[in-house]
PDB file of C-alpha atoms in Angstrom:
ATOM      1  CA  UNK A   1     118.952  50.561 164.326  1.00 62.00           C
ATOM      2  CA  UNK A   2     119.217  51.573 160.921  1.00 70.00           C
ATOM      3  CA  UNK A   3     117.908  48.473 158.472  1.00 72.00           C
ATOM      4  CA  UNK A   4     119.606  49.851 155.619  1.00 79.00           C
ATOM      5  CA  UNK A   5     122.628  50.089 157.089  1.00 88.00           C
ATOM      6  CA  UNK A   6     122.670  46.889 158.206  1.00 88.00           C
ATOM      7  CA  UNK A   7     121.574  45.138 154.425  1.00 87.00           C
ATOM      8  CA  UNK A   8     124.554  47.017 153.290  1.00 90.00           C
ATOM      9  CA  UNK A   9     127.007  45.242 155.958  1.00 92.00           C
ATOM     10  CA  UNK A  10     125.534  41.819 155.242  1.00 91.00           C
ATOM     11  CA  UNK A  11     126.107  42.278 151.403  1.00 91.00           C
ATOM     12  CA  UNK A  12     129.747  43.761 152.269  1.00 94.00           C
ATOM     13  CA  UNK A  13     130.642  40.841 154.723  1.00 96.00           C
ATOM     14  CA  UNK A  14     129.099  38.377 152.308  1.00 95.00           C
ATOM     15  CA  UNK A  15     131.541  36.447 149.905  1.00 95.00           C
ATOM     16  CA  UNK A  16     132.118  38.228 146.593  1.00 94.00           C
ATOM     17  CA  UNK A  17     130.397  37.121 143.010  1.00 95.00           C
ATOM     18  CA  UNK A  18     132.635  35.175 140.382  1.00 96.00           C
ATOM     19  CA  UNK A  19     133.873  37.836 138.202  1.00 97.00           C
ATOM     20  CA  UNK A  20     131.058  36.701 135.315  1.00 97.00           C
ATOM     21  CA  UNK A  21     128.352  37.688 137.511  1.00 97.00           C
ATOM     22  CA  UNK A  22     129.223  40.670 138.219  1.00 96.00           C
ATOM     23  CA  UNK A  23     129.673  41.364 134.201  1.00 97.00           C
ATOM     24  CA  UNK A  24     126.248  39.875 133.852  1.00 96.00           C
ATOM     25  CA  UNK A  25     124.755  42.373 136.144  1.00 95.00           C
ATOM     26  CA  UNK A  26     126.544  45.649 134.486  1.00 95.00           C
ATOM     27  CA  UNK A  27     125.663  44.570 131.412  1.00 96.00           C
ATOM     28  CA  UNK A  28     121.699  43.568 132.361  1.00 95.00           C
ATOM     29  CA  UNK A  29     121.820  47.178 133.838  1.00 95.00           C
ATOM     30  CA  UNK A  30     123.087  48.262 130.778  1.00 95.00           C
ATOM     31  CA  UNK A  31     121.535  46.439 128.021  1.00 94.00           C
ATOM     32  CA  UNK A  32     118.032  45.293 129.525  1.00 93.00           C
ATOM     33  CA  UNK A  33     114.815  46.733 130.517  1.00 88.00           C
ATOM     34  CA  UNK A  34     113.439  45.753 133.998  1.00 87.00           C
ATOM     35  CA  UNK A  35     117.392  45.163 135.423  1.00 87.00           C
ATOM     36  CA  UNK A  36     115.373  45.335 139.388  1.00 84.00           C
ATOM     37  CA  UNK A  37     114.389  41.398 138.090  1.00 87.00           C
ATOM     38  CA  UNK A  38     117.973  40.123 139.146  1.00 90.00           C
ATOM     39  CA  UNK A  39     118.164  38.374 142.410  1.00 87.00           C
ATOM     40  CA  UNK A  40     121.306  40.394 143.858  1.00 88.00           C
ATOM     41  CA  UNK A  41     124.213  39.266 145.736  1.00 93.00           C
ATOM     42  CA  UNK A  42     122.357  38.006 148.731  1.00 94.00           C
ATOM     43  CA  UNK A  43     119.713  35.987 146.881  1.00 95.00           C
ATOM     44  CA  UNK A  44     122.868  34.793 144.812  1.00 97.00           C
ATOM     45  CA  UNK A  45     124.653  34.208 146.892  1.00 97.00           C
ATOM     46  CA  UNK A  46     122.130  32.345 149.185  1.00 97.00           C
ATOM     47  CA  UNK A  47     120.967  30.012 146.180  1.00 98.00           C
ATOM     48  CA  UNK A  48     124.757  28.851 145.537  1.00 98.00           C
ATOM     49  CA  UNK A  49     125.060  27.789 149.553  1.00 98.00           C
ATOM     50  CA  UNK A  50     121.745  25.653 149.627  1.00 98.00           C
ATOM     51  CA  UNK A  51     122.442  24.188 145.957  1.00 98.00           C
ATOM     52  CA  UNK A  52     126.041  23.386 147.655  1.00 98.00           C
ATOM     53  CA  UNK A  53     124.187  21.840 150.617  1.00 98.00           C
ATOM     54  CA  UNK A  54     121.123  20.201 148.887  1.00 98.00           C
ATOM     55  CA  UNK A  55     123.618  19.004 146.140  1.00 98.00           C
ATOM     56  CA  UNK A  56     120.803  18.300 143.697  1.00 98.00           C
ATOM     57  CA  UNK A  57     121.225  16.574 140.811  1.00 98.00           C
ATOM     58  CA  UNK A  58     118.132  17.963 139.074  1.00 98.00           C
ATOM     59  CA  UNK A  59     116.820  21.800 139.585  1.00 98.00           C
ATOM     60  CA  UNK A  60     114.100  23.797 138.330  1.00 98.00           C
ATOM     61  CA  UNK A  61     114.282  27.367 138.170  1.00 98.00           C
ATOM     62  CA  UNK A  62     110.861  29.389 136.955  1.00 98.00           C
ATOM     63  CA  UNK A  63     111.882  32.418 135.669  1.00 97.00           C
ATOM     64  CA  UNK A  64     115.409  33.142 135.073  1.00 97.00           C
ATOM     65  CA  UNK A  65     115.605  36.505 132.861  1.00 96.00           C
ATOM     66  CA  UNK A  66     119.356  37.203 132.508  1.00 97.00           C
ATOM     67  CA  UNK A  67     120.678  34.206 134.315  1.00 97.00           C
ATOM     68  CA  UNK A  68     121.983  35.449 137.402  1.00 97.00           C
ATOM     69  CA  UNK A  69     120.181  33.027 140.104  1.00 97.00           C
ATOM     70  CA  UNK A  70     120.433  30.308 137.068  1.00 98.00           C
ATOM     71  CA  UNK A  71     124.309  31.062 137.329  1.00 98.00           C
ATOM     72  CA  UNK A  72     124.173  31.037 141.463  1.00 98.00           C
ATOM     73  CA  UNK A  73     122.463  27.670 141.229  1.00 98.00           C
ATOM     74  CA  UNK A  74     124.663  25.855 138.920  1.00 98.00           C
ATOM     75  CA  UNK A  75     127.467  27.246 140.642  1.00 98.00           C
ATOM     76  CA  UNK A  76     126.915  24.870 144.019  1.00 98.00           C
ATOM     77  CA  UNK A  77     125.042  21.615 141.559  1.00 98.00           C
ATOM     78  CA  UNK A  78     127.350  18.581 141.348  1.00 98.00           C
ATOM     79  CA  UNK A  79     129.365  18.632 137.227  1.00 97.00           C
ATOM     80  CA  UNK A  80     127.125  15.633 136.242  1.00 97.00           C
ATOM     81  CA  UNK A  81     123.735  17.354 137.313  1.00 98.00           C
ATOM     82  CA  UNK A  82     120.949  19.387 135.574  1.00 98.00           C
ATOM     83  CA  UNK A  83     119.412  22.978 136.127  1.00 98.00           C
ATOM     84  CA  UNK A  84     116.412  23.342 133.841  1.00 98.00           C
ATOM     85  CA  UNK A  85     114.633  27.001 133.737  1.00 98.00           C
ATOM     86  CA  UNK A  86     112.012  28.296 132.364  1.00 98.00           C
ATOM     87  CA  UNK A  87     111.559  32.063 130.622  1.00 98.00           C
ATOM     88  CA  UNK A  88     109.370  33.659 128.350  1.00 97.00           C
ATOM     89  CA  UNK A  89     111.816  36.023 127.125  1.00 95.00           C
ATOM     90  CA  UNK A  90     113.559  35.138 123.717  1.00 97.00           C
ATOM     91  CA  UNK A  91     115.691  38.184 124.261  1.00 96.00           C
ATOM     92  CA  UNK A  92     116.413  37.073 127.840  1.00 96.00           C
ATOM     93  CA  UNK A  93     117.285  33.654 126.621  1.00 97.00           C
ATOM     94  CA  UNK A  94     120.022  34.791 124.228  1.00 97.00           C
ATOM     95  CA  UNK A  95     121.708  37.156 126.751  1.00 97.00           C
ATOM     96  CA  UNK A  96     121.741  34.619 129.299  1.00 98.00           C
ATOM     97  CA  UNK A  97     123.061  32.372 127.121  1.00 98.00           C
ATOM     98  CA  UNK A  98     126.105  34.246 126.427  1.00 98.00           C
ATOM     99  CA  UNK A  99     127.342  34.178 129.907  1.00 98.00           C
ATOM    100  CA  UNK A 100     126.162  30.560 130.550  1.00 98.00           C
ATOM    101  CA  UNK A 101     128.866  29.667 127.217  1.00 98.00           C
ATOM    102  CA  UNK A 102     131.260  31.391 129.388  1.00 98.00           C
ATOM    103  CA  UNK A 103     130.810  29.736 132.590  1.00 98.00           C
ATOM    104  CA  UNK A 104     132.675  26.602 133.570  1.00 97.00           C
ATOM    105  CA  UNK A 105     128.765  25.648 135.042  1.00 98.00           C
ATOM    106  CA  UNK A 106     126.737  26.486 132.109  1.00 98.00           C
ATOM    107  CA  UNK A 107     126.827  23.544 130.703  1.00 98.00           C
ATOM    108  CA  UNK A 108     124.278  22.211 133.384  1.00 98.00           C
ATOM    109  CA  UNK A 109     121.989  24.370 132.680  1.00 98.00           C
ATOM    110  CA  UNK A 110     119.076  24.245 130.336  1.00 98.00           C
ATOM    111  CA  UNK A 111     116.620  26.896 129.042  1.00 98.00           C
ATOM    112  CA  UNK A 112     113.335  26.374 127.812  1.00 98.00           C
ATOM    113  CA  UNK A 113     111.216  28.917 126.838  1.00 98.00           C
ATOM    114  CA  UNK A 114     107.340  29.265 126.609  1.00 97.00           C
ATOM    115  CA  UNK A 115     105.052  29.670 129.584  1.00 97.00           C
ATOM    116  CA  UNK A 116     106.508  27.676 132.602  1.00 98.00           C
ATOM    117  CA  UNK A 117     103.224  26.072 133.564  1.00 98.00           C
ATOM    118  CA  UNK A 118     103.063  24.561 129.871  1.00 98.00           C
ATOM    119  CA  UNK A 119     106.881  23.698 130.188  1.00 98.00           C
ATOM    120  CA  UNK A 120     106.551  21.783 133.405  1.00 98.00           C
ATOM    121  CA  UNK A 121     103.231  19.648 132.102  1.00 97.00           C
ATOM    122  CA  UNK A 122     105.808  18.357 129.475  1.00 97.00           C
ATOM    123  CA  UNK A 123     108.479  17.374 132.404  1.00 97.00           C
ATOM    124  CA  UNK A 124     109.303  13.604 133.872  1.00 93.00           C
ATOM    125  CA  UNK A 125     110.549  12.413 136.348  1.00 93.00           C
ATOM    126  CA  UNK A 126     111.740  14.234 140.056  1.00 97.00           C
ATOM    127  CA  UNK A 127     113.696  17.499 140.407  1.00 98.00           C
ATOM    128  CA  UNK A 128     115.724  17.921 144.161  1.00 98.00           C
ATOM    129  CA  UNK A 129     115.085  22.028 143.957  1.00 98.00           C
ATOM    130  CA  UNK A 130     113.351  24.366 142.460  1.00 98.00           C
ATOM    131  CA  UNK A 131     113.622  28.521 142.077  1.00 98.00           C
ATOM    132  CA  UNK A 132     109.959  30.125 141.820  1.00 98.00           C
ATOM    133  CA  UNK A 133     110.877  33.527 140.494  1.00 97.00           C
ATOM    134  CA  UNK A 134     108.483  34.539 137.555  1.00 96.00           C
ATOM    135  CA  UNK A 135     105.891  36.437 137.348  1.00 95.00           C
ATOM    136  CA  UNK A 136     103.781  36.654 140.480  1.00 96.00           C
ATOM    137  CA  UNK A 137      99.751  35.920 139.778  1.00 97.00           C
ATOM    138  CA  UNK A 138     101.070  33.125 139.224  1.00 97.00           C
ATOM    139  CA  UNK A 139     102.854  31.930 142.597  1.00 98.00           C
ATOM    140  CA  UNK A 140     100.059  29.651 144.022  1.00 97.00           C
ATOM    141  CA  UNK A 141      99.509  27.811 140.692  1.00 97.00           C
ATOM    142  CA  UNK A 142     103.560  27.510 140.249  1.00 98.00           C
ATOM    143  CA  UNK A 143     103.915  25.803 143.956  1.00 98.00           C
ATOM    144  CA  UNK A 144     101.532  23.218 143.167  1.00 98.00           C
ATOM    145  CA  UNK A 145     102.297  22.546 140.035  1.00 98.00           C
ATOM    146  CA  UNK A 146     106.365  21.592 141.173  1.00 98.00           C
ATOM    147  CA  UNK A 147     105.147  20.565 144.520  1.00 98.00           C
ATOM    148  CA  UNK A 148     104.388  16.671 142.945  1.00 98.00           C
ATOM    149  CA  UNK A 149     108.005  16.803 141.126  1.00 98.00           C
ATOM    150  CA  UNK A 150     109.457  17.748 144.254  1.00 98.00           C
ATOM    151  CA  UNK A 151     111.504  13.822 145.545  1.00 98.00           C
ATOM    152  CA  UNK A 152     110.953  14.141 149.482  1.00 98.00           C
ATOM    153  CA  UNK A 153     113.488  15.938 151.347  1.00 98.00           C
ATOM    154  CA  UNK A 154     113.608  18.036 148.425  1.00 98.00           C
ATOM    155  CA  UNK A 155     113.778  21.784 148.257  1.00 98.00           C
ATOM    156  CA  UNK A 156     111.671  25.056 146.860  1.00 98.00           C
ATOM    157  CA  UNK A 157     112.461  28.049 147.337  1.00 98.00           C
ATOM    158  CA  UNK A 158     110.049  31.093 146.420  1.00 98.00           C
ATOM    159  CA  UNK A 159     111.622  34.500 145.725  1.00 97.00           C
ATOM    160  CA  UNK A 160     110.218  38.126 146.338  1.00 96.00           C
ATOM    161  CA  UNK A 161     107.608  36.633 149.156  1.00 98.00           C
ATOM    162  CA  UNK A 162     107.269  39.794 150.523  1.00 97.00           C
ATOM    163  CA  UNK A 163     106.639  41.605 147.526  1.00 97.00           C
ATOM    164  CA  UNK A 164     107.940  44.980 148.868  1.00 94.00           C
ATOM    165  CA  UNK A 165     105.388  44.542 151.684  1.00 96.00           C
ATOM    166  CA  UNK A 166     102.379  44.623 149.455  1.00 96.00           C
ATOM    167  CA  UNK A 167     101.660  41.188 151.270  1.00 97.00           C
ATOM    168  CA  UNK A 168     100.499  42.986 154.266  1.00 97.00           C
ATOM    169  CA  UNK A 169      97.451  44.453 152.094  1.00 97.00           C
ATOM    170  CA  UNK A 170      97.442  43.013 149.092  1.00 96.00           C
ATOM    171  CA  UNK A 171      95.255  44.881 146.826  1.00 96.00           C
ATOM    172  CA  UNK A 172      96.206  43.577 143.377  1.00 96.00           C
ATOM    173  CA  UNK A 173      96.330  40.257 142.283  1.00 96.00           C
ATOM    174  CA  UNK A 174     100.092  39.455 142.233  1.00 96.00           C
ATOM    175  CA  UNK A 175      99.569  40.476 146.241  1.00 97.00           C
ATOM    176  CA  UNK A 176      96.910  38.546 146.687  1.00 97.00           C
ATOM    177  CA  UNK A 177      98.445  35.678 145.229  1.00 97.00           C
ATOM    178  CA  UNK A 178     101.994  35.624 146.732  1.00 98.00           C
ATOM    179  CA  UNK A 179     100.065  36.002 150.171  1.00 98.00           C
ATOM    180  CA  UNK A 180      98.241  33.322 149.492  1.00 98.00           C
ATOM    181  CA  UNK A 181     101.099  31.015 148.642  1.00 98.00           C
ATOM    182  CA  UNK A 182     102.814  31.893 152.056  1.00 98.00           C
ATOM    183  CA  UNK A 183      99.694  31.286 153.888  1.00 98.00           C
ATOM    184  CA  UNK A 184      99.363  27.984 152.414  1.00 98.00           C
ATOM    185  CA  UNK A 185     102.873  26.862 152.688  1.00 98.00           C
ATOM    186  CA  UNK A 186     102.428  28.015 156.401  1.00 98.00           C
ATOM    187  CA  UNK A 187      99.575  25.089 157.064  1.00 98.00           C
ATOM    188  CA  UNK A 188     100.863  23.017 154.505  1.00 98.00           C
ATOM    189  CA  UNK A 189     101.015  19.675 155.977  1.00 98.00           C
ATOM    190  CA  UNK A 190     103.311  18.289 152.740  1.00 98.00           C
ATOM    191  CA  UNK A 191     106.343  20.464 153.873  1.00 98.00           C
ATOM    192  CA  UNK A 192     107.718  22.675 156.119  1.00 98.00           C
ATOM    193  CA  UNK A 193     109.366  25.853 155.623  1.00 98.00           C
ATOM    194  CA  UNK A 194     111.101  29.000 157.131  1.00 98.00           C
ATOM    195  CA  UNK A 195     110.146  32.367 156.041  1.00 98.00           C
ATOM    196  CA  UNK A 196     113.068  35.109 155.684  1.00 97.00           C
ATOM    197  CA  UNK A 197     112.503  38.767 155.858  1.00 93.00           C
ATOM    198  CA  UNK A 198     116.021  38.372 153.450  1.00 91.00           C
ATOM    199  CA  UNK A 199     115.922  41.452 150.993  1.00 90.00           C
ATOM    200  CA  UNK A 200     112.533  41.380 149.128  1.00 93.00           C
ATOM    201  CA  UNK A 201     111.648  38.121 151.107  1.00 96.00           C
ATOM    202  CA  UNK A 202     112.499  34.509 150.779  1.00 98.00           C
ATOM    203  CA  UNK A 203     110.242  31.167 151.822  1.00 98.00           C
ATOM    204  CA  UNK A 204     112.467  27.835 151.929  1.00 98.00           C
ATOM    205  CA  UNK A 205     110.673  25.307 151.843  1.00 98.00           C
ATOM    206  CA  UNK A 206     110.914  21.186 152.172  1.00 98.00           C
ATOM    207  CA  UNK A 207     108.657  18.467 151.187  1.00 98.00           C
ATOM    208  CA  UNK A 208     108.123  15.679 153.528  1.00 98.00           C
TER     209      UNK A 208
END
């Protein structure tokens, strides 16, 4: 059984992109170093389902370079609801930006840059989902630093928790600290989760 093979046949037999998104990613690919950061059509596409589900009025997404999974997200939030994200990337920021003008869902969403454990110090009040998708030494201090803003029943979902399989021997400190972030979430008696081996890996988790 060929793995690739079968990636490829989920992604083809996987509802298409809005026509924006798929702009967005020819022109990150084009126009922006590091274009491996977007989430992809699966991860997209994945996000916009369990916004539509979850229906949160209030998201958090950490890390959104070019606005892809910032996009997916708003796409399935309710028009009267709020997707704030956090980036570091001024450059980022104003390409995402353009798209987000363009987008008939952009207007729920919110950048703020500067470092996103600084950024969510400054935040009030209880978000329904959050995106963990920035940079990852930081993983374990990101979860339980949105784990207290989390309302119960909400959602967080942690991106790349596989880390191309560097979790299996982490060596460096970005593996060292993503495995420690699924380990915890495993005996985490605050939530529960499910751990996909979906593309570069993704933990969904839900705080009781």
């Amino acid at each position: 059984m060929d793995s690739n093979n079968l990636d490829n046949y989920c992604i083809e037999t996987t509802q298409s992109e809005p026509d924006l998104l798929i702009e967005l990613v020819e022109k990150t690919y084009s126009d922006m170093g590091y274009p491996n950061k977007l989430s992809g059509k699966t991860i997209g596409r994945t996000l916009k389902l369990l916004a539509r589900i979850a229906q949160p009025k209030r998201a958090l997404e950490i890390g959104m370079f070019t606005g892809y999974s910032a996009l997916s997200i708003a796409e399935g939030m309710p028009n009267d609801s709020e997707l704030i994200c956090c980036e570091t990337n001024p450059r980022a920021i104003e390409f995402a930006q353009s798209f987000f003008d363009r987008s008939a869902h952009g207007k729920k969403i919110k950048p703020i840059f500067g470092p996103a454990l600084d950024t969510i110090k400054s935040l009030e009040g209880e978000f329904d989902f959050v995106f963990i998708d920035a940079d990852k030494r930081n993983y374990l201090n990101y979860y339980e630093a949105v784990l207290p803003l989390v309302r119960s029943g909400g959602l967080i979902i942690i991106d790349n928790s596989l880390w191309q399989g560097r979790v299996l021997a982490p060596k460096e400190n970005s593996d060292i600290a993503v495995n420690q972030v699924n380990r915890l979430i495993a005996q985490d008696k605050r939530v529960e989760n499910v751990h996909l081996n979906v593309r570069d890996g993704l933990n969904i988790v839900v705080k009781h």
